């Protein structure tokens, strides 16, 4: 129990930051339940009272009944129940969406703090699962595990107190029995279904992975004649997951049956005890019927709790998986890079890097000293380690050995805000979102004036093309920029980078996918834009030195080692 609380506490704390919304939502749920029970009880009292009054009149006995007050009460509770249910659903679903946004913001923030090595250990689909399926399981905490049991317990106490006004013994029995039943269907069923629902999270993720493999690797599976074997593996895991779901469904059905059985027995007990009070004249028939119907309505209050608490294990499993994303903040948020227009010196001292599980290191004994406001080019074939070196300088991974410093500060100890302000990296992978060209550019600078957008588009030789489009800056680029050519997409990414004002710039193949004239245009624009910034060009090979004006340092990566490149002359 202590471990359960420890792992769920960060997420409960995050949810309870909006405790005012939680309390209002619980109050609305409670009012809805009370209105329903009041409507049911008052209707039963009114029907019995009318029946007794009719029988008395038929028998010639004097009888009177005020139909207006209870009739108005029935209409009031019917209207209150309808309005309260609508407002409760609207309010609580809005709260849930708000909490989901908080949770996703928190998890996405944790993902951004993971280094590249950690991110590459899992597939993109698995990280997406963290942002969707795991957070949806945590959503169960608020919508099913916090509000309903609180509202149910308050309703039990209120109904018991109401019945005790006329039937104290019945009220006491109802309070004790229903409180024990509440404990069983919450704490008891949370324990009963914990293992199954915990396993369900792993089953769903594994099944999702196997199905994606079946689709994405279908060509390879067919080539190696293993598609039938893999399909059988999917079916076996599906059968296992289905069996676990059946067990959960069976426990849920047993829980509902148990609630119905207990409330049914309590109903009989209420009738039995109340009959003695009725025969002794302590209570009237309509009051007894009202108490019986109120007990009958409790079944609706408790009926949803067993299925909800059977999913406690899945919420706990999701919390554990998301807790594993949390990094130690003490290693971050330590230093801020100095401001100013100038660049910062970059130094690597005996730096080695080896990927987890790899036999040979990717980088070996790197010695680099690039003074501030200078430019360098590092060339090397694919797999030589250029992207790894860029990740080290950006602070995205920690060196296995040695030290890296930017302005005499380790990139790992620079706050994320300062790194985002001072560092800029153009990667070979272009990330554009399904939106307009303007929206993709404003990611770098949301308050950029329209003139600035046109200026950077001119710098990357896209201004004339954009002006030819019917919607110009409002042209949609498509998902992942698929409406653009590869070269255009990279130039949009470069233009987005130029909207910022970094002091350290790393450009990985900035001239890829463009013709010679466009490459020369980009080289001139980069020469002007880089100015006093510290810059490193990462290239497969240097084919044209005129594309690298201002470059004073030339190195070559080969086999993870860095050498001075003497094959290129200025």
Coordinates of C-alpha atoms in Angstrom, one line a residue:
X1 CA 0.0 0.0 0.0
X2 CA 2.9 2.4 0.8
X3 CA 4.5 1.7 -2.6
X4 CA 1.1 2.2 -4.3
X5 CA 0.7 5.6 -2.6
X6 CA 4.3 6.6 -3.4
X7 CA 4.0 5.9 -7.1
X8 CA 0.5 7.4 -7.5
X9 CA 1.2 10.5 -5.3
X10 CA 2.9 12.6 -8.0
X11 CA -0.1 12.2 -10.3
X12 CA -2.7 12.7 -7.5
X13 CA -0.8 15.8 -6.5
X14 CA -1.0 17.0 -10.1
X15 CA -4.7 16.3 -10.3
X16 CA -5.4 17.9 -6.9
X17 CA -3.8 21.2 -8.1
X18 CA -7.2 21.7 -9.5
X19 CA -8.9 20.5 -6.3
X20 CA -11.5 23.3 -6.5
X21 CA -12.7 21.7 -9.7
X22 CA -12.5 18.3 -8.1
X23 CA -14.7 19.4 -5.2
X24 CA -17.2 21.1 -7.4
X25 CA -17.4 18.0 -9.6
X26 CA -17.9 15.8 -6.6
X27 CA -20.6 18.1 -5.3
X28 CA -22.4 18.0 -8.6
X29 CA -22.3 14.2 -8.7
X30 CA -23.5 14.0 -5.1
X31 CA -26.4 16.4 -5.9
X32 CA -27.4 14.3 -8.9
X33 CA -27.4 11.1 -6.8
X34 CA -29.4 12.7 -4.0
X35 CA -31.9 14.2 -6.5
X36 CA -32.5 10.8 -8.1
X37 CA -32.9 9.1 -4.7
X38 CA -35.2 11.9 -3.5
X39 CA -37.3 11.6 -6.6
X40 CA -37.6 7.9 -6.2
X41 CA -38.4 8.0 -2.5
X42 CA -40.9 10.9 -2.7
X43 CA -42.6 9.3 -5.6
X44 CA -43.0 6.0 -3.6
X45 CA -44.4 7.9 -0.6
X46 CA -46.8 9.9 -2.8
X47 CA -48.1 6.8 -4.7
X48 CA -48.7 4.9 -1.4
X49 CA -50.3 8.0 0.3
X50 CA -52.7 8.4 -2.7
X51 CA -53.5 4.7 -2.6
X52 CA -54.3 4.8 1.1
X53 CA -56.3 7.9 0.8
X54 CA -58.3 6.4 -2.1
X55 CA -59.0 3.2 -0.1
X56 CA -60.1 5.3 2.9
X57 CA -62.5 7.3 0.7
X58 CA -63.9 4.2 -0.9
X59 CA -64.5 2.7 2.5
X60 CA -66.4 5.8 3.5
X61 CA -63.8 7.0 5.9
X62 CA -62.7 10.6 6.1
X63 CA -59.4 11.3 4.5
X64 CA -57.4 14.2 3.1
X65 CA -54.2 14.5 1.2
X66 CA -52.3 17.6 0.0
X67 CA -51.2 16.6 -3.5
X68 CA -49.7 20.0 -4.4
X69 CA -46.6 20.0 -2.1
X70 CA -45.4 16.5 -2.8
X71 CA -46.4 16.9 -6.5
X72 CA -44.3 20.1 -6.6
X73 CA -41.5 18.3 -4.8
X74 CA -41.6 15.5 -7.4
X75 CA -41.4 18.0 -10.2
X76 CA -38.6 19.8 -8.4
X77 CA -36.4 16.7 -7.9
X78 CA -37.1 15.5 -11.5
X79 CA -36.0 18.8 -12.9
X80 CA -33.0 19.1 -10.5
X81 CA -31.9 15.6 -11.4
X82 CA -32.0 16.4 -15.1
X83 CA -30.2 19.7 -14.8
X84 CA -27.7 18.4 -12.2
X85 CA -26.8 15.4 -14.4
X86 CA -26.3 17.6 -17.5
X87 CA -24.2 20.2 -15.6
X88 CA -22.2 17.4 -13.8
X89 CA -21.4 15.6 -17.1
X90 CA -20.5 18.9 -18.8
X91 CA -18.4 20.1 -15.9
X92 CA -16.6 16.9 -15.1
X93 CA -15.8 16.1 -18.7
X94 CA -14.4 19.6 -19.1
X95 CA -12.4 19.0 -16.0
X96 CA -11.2 15.6 -17.3
X97 CA -10.0 17.2 -20.6
X98 CA -8.2 19.9 -18.6
X99 CA -6.5 17.3 -16.4
X100 CA -5.6 15.3 -19.5
X101 CA -3.9 18.4 -20.9
X102 CA -2.0 18.8 -17.6
X103 CA -0.9 15.2 -17.7
X104 CA 0.2 15.3 -21.3
X105 CA 2.1 18.6 -20.7
X106 CA 3.8 17.0 -17.7
X107 CA 4.7 13.8 -19.6
X108 CA 5.8 15.6 -22.7
X109 CA 8.0 17.8 -20.6
X110 CA 9.6 14.7 -19.1
X111 CA 10.2 13.3 -22.6
X112 CA 12.0 16.5 -23.7
X113 CA 14.4 16.0 -20.8
X114 CA 15.3 12.5 -21.8
X115 CA 18.6 12.2 -23.7
X116 CA 18.9 10.8 -27.2
X117 CA 20.2 7.5 -26.0
X118 CA 17.1 6.9 -23.8
X119 CA 14.7 8.1 -26.5
X120 CA 16.2 5.7 -29.0
X121 CA 15.9 2.7 -26.7
X122 CA 12.1 2.6 -27.5
X123 CA 10.1 3.0 -30.7
X124 CA 8.1 6.2 -31.5
X125 CA 4.9 4.1 -31.1
X126 CA 5.9 3.3 -27.5
X127 CA 6.5 6.9 -26.6
X128 CA 3.2 7.8 -28.2
X129 CA 1.6 5.1 -26.0
X130 CA 2.9 6.9 -23.0
X131 CA 1.2 10.1 -24.2
X132 CA -2.1 8.4 -25.0
X133 CA -2.9 5.0 -23.5
X134 CA -1.0 5.5 -20.2
X135 CA -2.5 8.9 -19.6
X136 CA -5.9 7.6 -20.4
X137 CA -5.4 5.0 -17.7
X138 CA -4.4 7.8 -15.2
X139 CA -7.6 9.6 -16.3
X140 CA -9.4 6.7 -14.5
X141 CA -8.1 8.1 -11.2
X142 CA -10.2 11.2 -11.3
X143 CA -13.3 10.1 -13.3
X144 CA -13.9 6.7 -11.7
X145 CA -11.7 6.3 -8.6
X146 CA -12.0 9.7 -6.9
X147 CA -15.4 11.3 -7.6
X148 CA -17.8 8.3 -7.6
X149 CA -16.6 6.7 -4.3
X150 CA -16.7 10.1 -2.5
X151 CA -20.1 10.9 -3.8
X152 CA -21.4 7.4 -3.0
X153 CA -20.1 7.5 0.6
X154 CA -21.7 10.9 1.2
X155 CA -24.9 9.7 -0.3
X156 CA -24.9 6.6 2.0
X157 CA -24.4 8.7 5.1
X158 CA -27.1 11.2 4.0
X159 CA -29.7 8.5 3.2
X160 CA -29.0 6.6 6.4
X161 CA -29.4 9.9 8.4
X162 CA -32.7 10.6 6.6
X163 CA -34.1 7.1 7.3
X164 CA -33.0 7.4 11.0
X165 CA -35.3 10.3 11.5
X166 CA -38.3 7.9 11.5
X167 CA -36.6 4.5 11.8
X168 CA -33.4 4.9 13.9
X169 CA -32.7 1.1 13.9
X170 CA -33.1 0.8 10.2
X171 CA -31.0 3.9 9.6
X172 CA -28.2 2.4 11.8
X173 CA -28.4 -0.9 10.0
X174 CA -28.4 0.8 6.5
X175 CA -25.3 2.9 7.5
X176 CA -23.3 0.0 8.8
X177 CA -24.1 -2.5 6.0
X178 CA -23.7 0.0 3.1
X179 CA -20.5 1.5 4.5
X180 CA -19.0 -2.1 4.7
X181 CA -20.3 -2.8 1.2
X182 CA -18.7 0.5 0.0
X183 CA -15.4 -0.6 1.5
X184 CA -15.6 -4.0 -0.2
X185 CA -16.4 -2.7 -3.6
X186 CA -13.7 0.0 -3.4
X187 CA -10.7 -1.3 -1.4
X188 CA -11.6 -4.9 -1.7
X189 CA -12.2 -4.9 -5.5
X190 CA -9.1 -2.7 -6.0
X191 CA -7.1 -5.5 -4.5
X192 CA -9.1 -8.3 -6.2
X193 CA -8.6 -7.0 -9.7
X194 CA -5.1 -5.4 -9.3
X195 CA -3.0 -8.2 -10.8
X196 CA -5.3 -8.6 -13.8
X197 CA -5.7 -4.9 -14.7
X198 CA -1.9 -4.4 -14.1
X199 CA -1.2 -7.2 -16.6
X200 CA -3.7 -5.7 -19.1
X201 CA -1.5 -2.7 -19.6
X202 CA 1.5 -4.8 -20.6
X203 CA -0.7 -7.1 -22.7
X204 CA -2.1 -4.2 -24.7
X205 CA 1.3 -2.6 -25.3
X206 CA 2.8 -5.9 -26.4
X207 CA -0.1 -6.7 -28.7
X208 CA 0.1 -3.2 -30.2
X209 CA 3.8 -3.7 -30.9
X210 CA 3.3 -7.1 -32.5
X211 CA 0.5 -5.8 -34.7
X212 CA 2.5 -2.8 -35.8
X213 CA 5.5 -5.2 -36.6
X214 CA 3.1 -7.4 -38.6
X215 CA 2.1 -4.4 -40.7
X216 CA 5.3 -2.4 -41.0
X217 CA 7.6 -5.4 -41.5
X218 CA 5.3 -7.4 -43.7
X219 CA 7.8 -7.3 -46.6
X220 CA 10.7 -8.7 -44.5
X221 CA 8.4 -11.3 -42.9
X222 CA 7.3 -12.5 -46.3
X223 CA 10.9 -12.5 -47.6
X224 CA 12.1 -14.7 -44.7
X225 CA 8.9 -16.8 -44.8
X226 CA 8.1 -16.0 -41.2
X227 CA 4.8 -14.2 -41.6
X228 CA 2.8 -17.2 -40.5
X229 CA 5.0 -17.7 -37.5
X230 CA 4.6 -14.1 -36.5
X231 CA 0.8 -14.1 -37.1
X232 CA 0.6 -17.1 -34.8
X233 CA 2.6 -15.3 -32.2
X234 CA 0.1 -12.4 -32.4
X235 CA -2.8 -14.8 -32.1
X236 CA -1.2 -16.5 -29.1
X237 CA -0.7 -13.2 -27.3
X238 CA -4.2 -12.0 -28.3
X239 CA -5.6 -15.2 -26.7
X240 CA -3.7 -14.6 -23.6
X241 CA -4.8 -10.9 -23.4
X242 CA -8.4 -12.0 -24.1
X243 CA -8.3 -14.5 -21.3
X244 CA -7.1 -11.9 -18.9
X245 CA -9.9 -9.5 -20.0
X246 CA -12.5 -12.3 -19.5
X247 CA -11.3 -12.8 -15.9
X248 CA -11.6 -9.1 -15.3
X249 CA -15.1 -9.0 -16.8
X250 CA -16.1 -12.0 -14.7
X251 CA -15.0 -10.3 -11.5
X252 CA -16.8 -7.2 -12.6
X253 CA -20.0 -9.2 -13.1
X254 CA -19.6 -10.9 -9.7
X255 CA -19.1 -7.5 -8.1
X256 CA -22.4 -6.2 -9.6
X257 CA -24.2 -9.3 -8.5
X258 CA -22.7 -9.0 -5.0
X259 CA -23.9 -5.3 -4.8
X260 CA -27.4 -6.3 -5.9
X261 CA -27.5 -9.3 -3.5
X262 CA -26.5 -7.2 -0.5
X263 CA -28.8 -4.3 -1.3
X264 CA -31.6 -6.9 -1.9
X265 CA -31.0 -8.5 1.5
X266 CA -30.8 -5.0 3.1
X267 CA -34.1 -4.2 1.4
X268 CA -35.7 -7.3 3.0
X269 CA -34.2 -6.4 6.4
X270 CA -35.6 -2.8 6.1
X271 CA -39.0 -4.3 5.4
X272 CA -38.8 -6.7 8.3
X273 CA -37.6 -4.2 10.9
X274 CA -39.9 -1.5 9.5
X275 CA -42.9 -3.9 9.7
X276 CA -42.5 -4.0 13.5
X277 CA -42.4 -0.2 13.7
X278 CA -45.5 -0.1 11.4
X279 CA -47.5 -2.5 13.5
X280 CA -46.7 -0.6 16.7
X281 CA -47.8 2.7 15.0
X282 CA -44.3 4.3 15.2
X283 CA -44.3 4.9 11.5
X284 CA -46.8 5.2 8.7
X285 CA -47.0 3.0 5.6
X286 CA -45.9 5.7 3.1
X287 CA -42.8 6.5 5.2
X288 CA -41.8 2.8 5.3
X289 CA -42.2 2.6 1.6
X290 CA -40.1 5.7 1.1
X291 CA -37.3 4.1 3.2
X292 CA -37.5 0.9 1.3
X293 CA -37.3 2.6 -2.1
X294 CA -34.4 4.8 -0.9
X295 CA -32.5 1.6 0.0
X296 CA -33.4 0.1 -3.4
X297 CA -32.0 3.2 -5.1
X298 CA -28.6 2.8 -3.4
X299 CA -27.9 -0.1 -5.9
X300 CA -27.5 2.6 -8.6
X301 CA -25.0 4.5 -6.4
X302 CA -22.7 1.5 -5.7
X303 CA -23.2 -0.4 -9.0
X304 CA -20.5 1.4 -10.9
X305 CA -17.8 1.1 -8.2
X306 CA -16.7 -2.6 -8.7
X307 CA -15.8 -2.2 -12.4
X308 CA -14.0 1.1 -11.7
X309 CA -11.8 -0.2 -8.9
X310 CA -11.0 -3.3 -10.8
X311 CA -9.0 -1.0 -13.0
X312 CA -6.8 0.3 -10.2
X313 CA -3.9 -1.9 -11.3
X314 CA -3.9 -0.4 -14.8
X315 CA -3.7 3.1 -13.4
X316 CA -0.8 2.0 -11.1
X317 CA 1.0 0.4 -14.0
X318 CA 0.6 3.5 -16.1
X319 CA 1.9 5.6 -13.2
X320 CA 5.0 3.4 -12.9
X321 CA 5.7 3.6 -16.6
X322 CA 5.4 7.4 -16.6
X323 CA 7.4 7.7 -13.4
X324 CA 10.3 6.0 -15.2
X325 CA 10.4 9.0 -17.5
X326 CA 11.2 11.4 -14.7
X327 CA 14.8 12.6 -14.7
X328 CA 16.7 14.0 -11.9
X329 CA 16.3 17.8 -12.1
X330 CA 19.3 18.4 -9.9
X331 CA 21.5 17.7 -12.9
X332 CA 19.7 20.4 -14.9
X333 CA 18.8 24.0 -14.2
X334 CA 22.2 24.9 -12.8
X335 CA 23.7 27.4 -15.1
X336 CA 22.6 30.0 -17.6
X337 CA 24.8 30.9 -20.6
X338 CA 25.8 34.6 -20.7
X339 CA 23.8 36.7 -23.1
X340 CA 25.0 39.0 -25.8
X341 CA 25.4 38.8 -29.6
X342 CA 28.7 36.9 -29.6
X343 CA 29.1 33.2 -29.8
X344 CA 30.6 30.8 -27.2
X345 CA 33.7 28.7 -27.2
X346 CA 33.2 24.9 -27.5
X347 CA 35.7 22.5 -26.0
X348 CA 35.9 18.7 -25.9
X349 CA 38.5 17.2 -23.7
X350 CA 39.3 13.4 -24.2
X351 CA 35.6 12.7 -25.0
X352 CA 34.5 9.1 -25.6
X353 CA 30.9 8.0 -26.2
X354 CA 29.6 4.4 -26.4
X355 CA 25.9 3.7 -27.0
X356 CA 24.3 1.4 -24.4
X357 CA 24.8 -2.2 -25.4
X358 CA 27.3 -1.4 -28.1
X359 CA 30.6 -3.3 -28.4
X360 CA 32.6 -0.5 -29.9
X361 CA 32.5 3.2 -28.9
X362 CA 31.0 5.6 -31.4
X363 CA 33.5 8.4 -30.6
X364 CA 37.0 8.0 -29.2
X365 CA 39.3 10.5 -27.4
X366 CA 37.9 13.7 -29.1
X367 CA 40.0 16.8 -28.6
X368 CA 38.4 19.9 -29.9
X369 CA 38.9 23.6 -29.2
X370 CA 36.7 26.0 -31.2
X371 CA 37.1 29.6 -30.1
X372 CA 34.1 31.8 -29.7
X373 CA 32.6 33.4 -32.9
X374 CA 34.6 31.0 -35.1
X375 CA 33.3 28.5 -37.7
X376 CA 34.4 24.9 -38.3
X377 CA 33.5 22.1 -40.6
X378 CA 33.5 18.4 -39.6
X379 CA 33.2 15.9 -42.4
X380 CA 32.7 12.2 -42.4
X381 CA 30.9 9.3 -44.0
X382 CA 27.5 8.2 -42.8
X383 CA 27.9 6.5 -39.4
X384 CA 31.2 8.3 -38.6
X385 CA 29.6 9.9 -35.5
X386 CA 28.7 13.4 -36.7
X387 CA 25.1 13.3 -35.3
X388 CA 26.4 11.8 -32.1
X389 CA 28.9 14.6 -31.7
X390 CA 26.1 17.1 -32.3
X391 CA 24.0 15.5 -29.6
X392 CA 27.0 15.7 -27.2
X393 CA 27.5 19.4 -27.9
X394 CA 23.8 20.1 -27.6
X395 CA 23.7 18.3 -24.2
X396 CA 21.3 15.7 -25.5
X397 CA 23.6 12.9 -24.3
X398 CA 26.3 12.7 -21.7
X399 CA 29.8 11.5 -22.7
X400 CA 30.9 8.1 -21.5
X401 CA 34.2 9.7 -20.6
X402 CA 35.8 13.1 -20.8
X403 CA 34.3 16.6 -20.5
X404 CA 32.5 19.0 -22.8
X405 CA 32.0 22.7 -22.2
X406 CA 30.3 25.6 -23.9
X407 CA 31.5 28.9 -22.5
X408 CA 33.2 26.8 -19.8
X409 CA 29.9 25.2 -18.8
X410 CA 28.9 21.6 -19.4
X411 CA 25.9 21.4 -21.7
X412 CA 24.3 19.0 -19.3
X413 CA 24.3 21.6 -16.6
X414 CA 22.8 24.3 -18.7
X415 CA 19.1 24.9 -18.0
X416 CA 16.7 23.8 -20.8
X417 CA 15.5 27.4 -21.2
X418 CA 19.1 28.7 -21.7
X419 CA 19.9 25.9 -24.1
X420 CA 16.8 26.6 -26.2
X421 CA 17.8 30.3 -26.3
X422 CA 21.5 29.8 -27.2
X423 CA 21.7 26.5 -29.1
X424 CA 20.3 25.8 -32.6
X425 CA 20.6 22.5 -34.5
X426 CA 19.6 21.8 -38.0
X427 CA 19.2 18.0 -38.2
X428 CA 18.9 15.8 -41.3
X429 CA 15.4 14.9 -40.2
X430 CA 12.9 17.6 -41.1
X431 CA 10.1 18.0 -38.7
X432 CA 7.1 20.0 -40.1
X433 CA 3.6 19.9 -38.7
X434 CA 0.3 19.6 -40.6
X435 CA -0.5 23.3 -40.7
X436 CA 0.3 26.5 -42.6
X437 CA 3.7 27.6 -43.6
X438 CA 3.3 30.6 -41.3
X439 CA 2.4 28.4 -38.3
X440 CA 5.4 26.2 -38.9
X441 CA 7.7 29.3 -39.0
X442 CA 6.2 30.9 -35.9
X443 CA 7.1 27.8 -33.8
X444 CA 10.5 29.4 -33.5
X445 CA 9.2 32.9 -32.8
X446 CA 5.5 33.2 -32.1
X447 CA 5.6 37.1 -32.1
X448 CA 7.5 37.4 -35.4
X449 CA 6.3 40.2 -37.7
X450 CA 5.2 39.2 -41.2
X451 CA 8.2 41.1 -42.6
X452 CA 10.5 38.8 -40.6
X453 CA 8.9 35.7 -42.1
X454 CA 9.3 37.0 -45.6
X455 CA 12.9 38.0 -44.8
X456 CA 14.0 34.5 -43.7
X457 CA 12.1 33.0 -46.6
X458 CA 14.1 35.2 -48.9
X459 CA 17.3 34.1 -47.2
X460 CA 16.5 30.4 -48.0
X461 CA 15.4 31.2 -51.5
X462 CA 11.8 30.4 -50.9
X463 CA 10.2 33.9 -51.1
X464 CA 9.4 33.9 -54.8
X465 CA 7.9 30.4 -54.6
X466 CA 5.7 31.2 -51.7
X467 CA 4.5 34.4 -53.4
X468 CA 3.4 32.3 -56.3
X469 CA 1.1 30.2 -54.1
X470 CA -2.6 31.2 -53.9
X471 CA -2.5 31.4 -50.1
X472 CA 1.2 32.5 -49.8
X473 CA 2.1 32.2 -46.1
X474 CA -1.2 30.4 -45.4
X475 CA -0.2 27.6 -47.7
X476 CA -0.6 24.2 -46.0
X477 CA 2.6 22.1 -45.9
X478 CA 0.8 18.8 -45.2
X479 CA 1.6 16.2 -42.6
X480 CA 5.4 16.0 -42.1
X481 CA 5.7 18.6 -44.9
X482 CA 4.6 16.1 -47.6
X483 CA 3.2 18.9 -49.7
X484 CA 6.7 20.2 -50.2
X485 CA 9.7 18.7 -51.8
X486 CA 12.6 17.4 -49.7
X487 CA 14.7 20.4 -50.4
X488 CA 11.9 22.9 -49.8
X489 CA 11.1 21.2 -46.4
X490 CA 14.7 21.5 -45.3
X491 CA 14.8 25.1 -46.3
X492 CA 11.6 25.8 -44.3
X493 CA 13.3 24.2 -41.3
X494 CA 16.4 26.4 -41.9
X495 CA 14.2 29.5 -42.2
X496 CA 12.6 28.6 -38.9
X497 CA 16.0 28.3 -37.3
X498 CA 17.0 31.7 -38.7
X499 CA 14.1 33.4 -36.9
X500 CA 15.9 32.7 -33.7
X501 CA 18.9 34.4 -32.2
X502 CA 21.2 31.6 -31.0
X503 CA 24.9 31.9 -30.1
X504 CA 25.9 28.4 -31.0
X505 CA 24.7 26.9 -34.3
X506 CA 25.2 23.3 -35.7
X507 CA 24.2 22.7 -39.3
X508 CA 23.9 19.1 -40.4
X509 CA 24.0 18.9 -44.2
X510 CA 22.5 22.4 -44.7
X511 CA 22.9 22.2 -48.6
X512 CA 21.3 18.8 -49.0
X513 CA 18.5 18.5 -51.6
X514 CA 19.2 21.8 -53.4
X515 CA 20.8 22.6 -56.7
X516 CA 24.1 24.5 -57.1
X517 CA 22.7 27.9 -57.5
X518 CA 20.4 27.6 -54.5
X519 CA 23.3 26.2 -52.5
X520 CA 25.4 29.3 -53.3
X521 CA 22.4 31.5 -52.3
X522 CA 22.1 29.6 -49.0
X523 CA 25.9 29.9 -48.4
X524 CA 25.8 33.7 -48.8
X525 CA 22.7 34.0 -46.5
X526 CA 24.3 31.8 -43.9
X527 CA 27.5 33.8 -44.0
X528 CA 25.6 37.0 -43.2
X529 CA 23.3 35.4 -40.6
X530 CA 26.0 33.6 -38.7
X531 CA 27.9 36.8 -38.2
X532 CA 29.6 36.6 -34.8
X533 CA 28.0 33.2 -33.9
X534 CA 30.0 30.1 -33.2
X535 CA 29.1 27.6 -35.9
X536 CA 29.9 24.0 -37.0
X537 CA 29.0 22.6 -40.4
X538 CA 28.5 18.8 -40.4
X539 CA 29.0 17.4 -43.9
X540 CA 29.5 14.0 -45.6
X541 CA 32.3 15.6 -47.6
X542 CA 33.4 19.1 -48.7
X543 CA 32.8 19.3 -52.4
X544 CA 32.9 23.1 -52.8
X545 CA 34.8 25.2 -50.3
X546 CA 33.1 28.3 -51.6
X547 CA 30.0 27.2 -49.8
X548 CA 31.8 27.5 -46.5
X549 CA 32.9 31.1 -46.2
X550 CA 34.5 32.1 -43.0
X551 CA 35.3 28.5 -42.0
X552 CA 38.7 28.5 -40.3
X553 CA 38.8 25.0 -38.7
X554 CA 38.4 21.8 -40.7
X555 CA 38.2 18.4 -39.1
X556 CA 37.4 14.9 -40.3
X557 CA 35.7 12.1 -38.4
X558 CA 36.9 8.6 -39.2
X559 CA 36.3 5.5 -37.1
X560 CA 35.1 7.7 -34.2
X561 CA 38.3 9.7 -34.1
X562 CA 38.8 13.3 -35.1
X563 CA 41.6 14.4 -37.4
X564 CA 42.6 17.7 -38.9
X565 CA 41.4 17.6 -42.5
X566 CA 44.3 18.4 -44.8
X567 CA 42.6 17.3 -48.0
X568 CA 40.7 20.5 -48.5
X569 CA 42.4 23.8 -49.2
X570 CA 41.0 27.2 -48.6

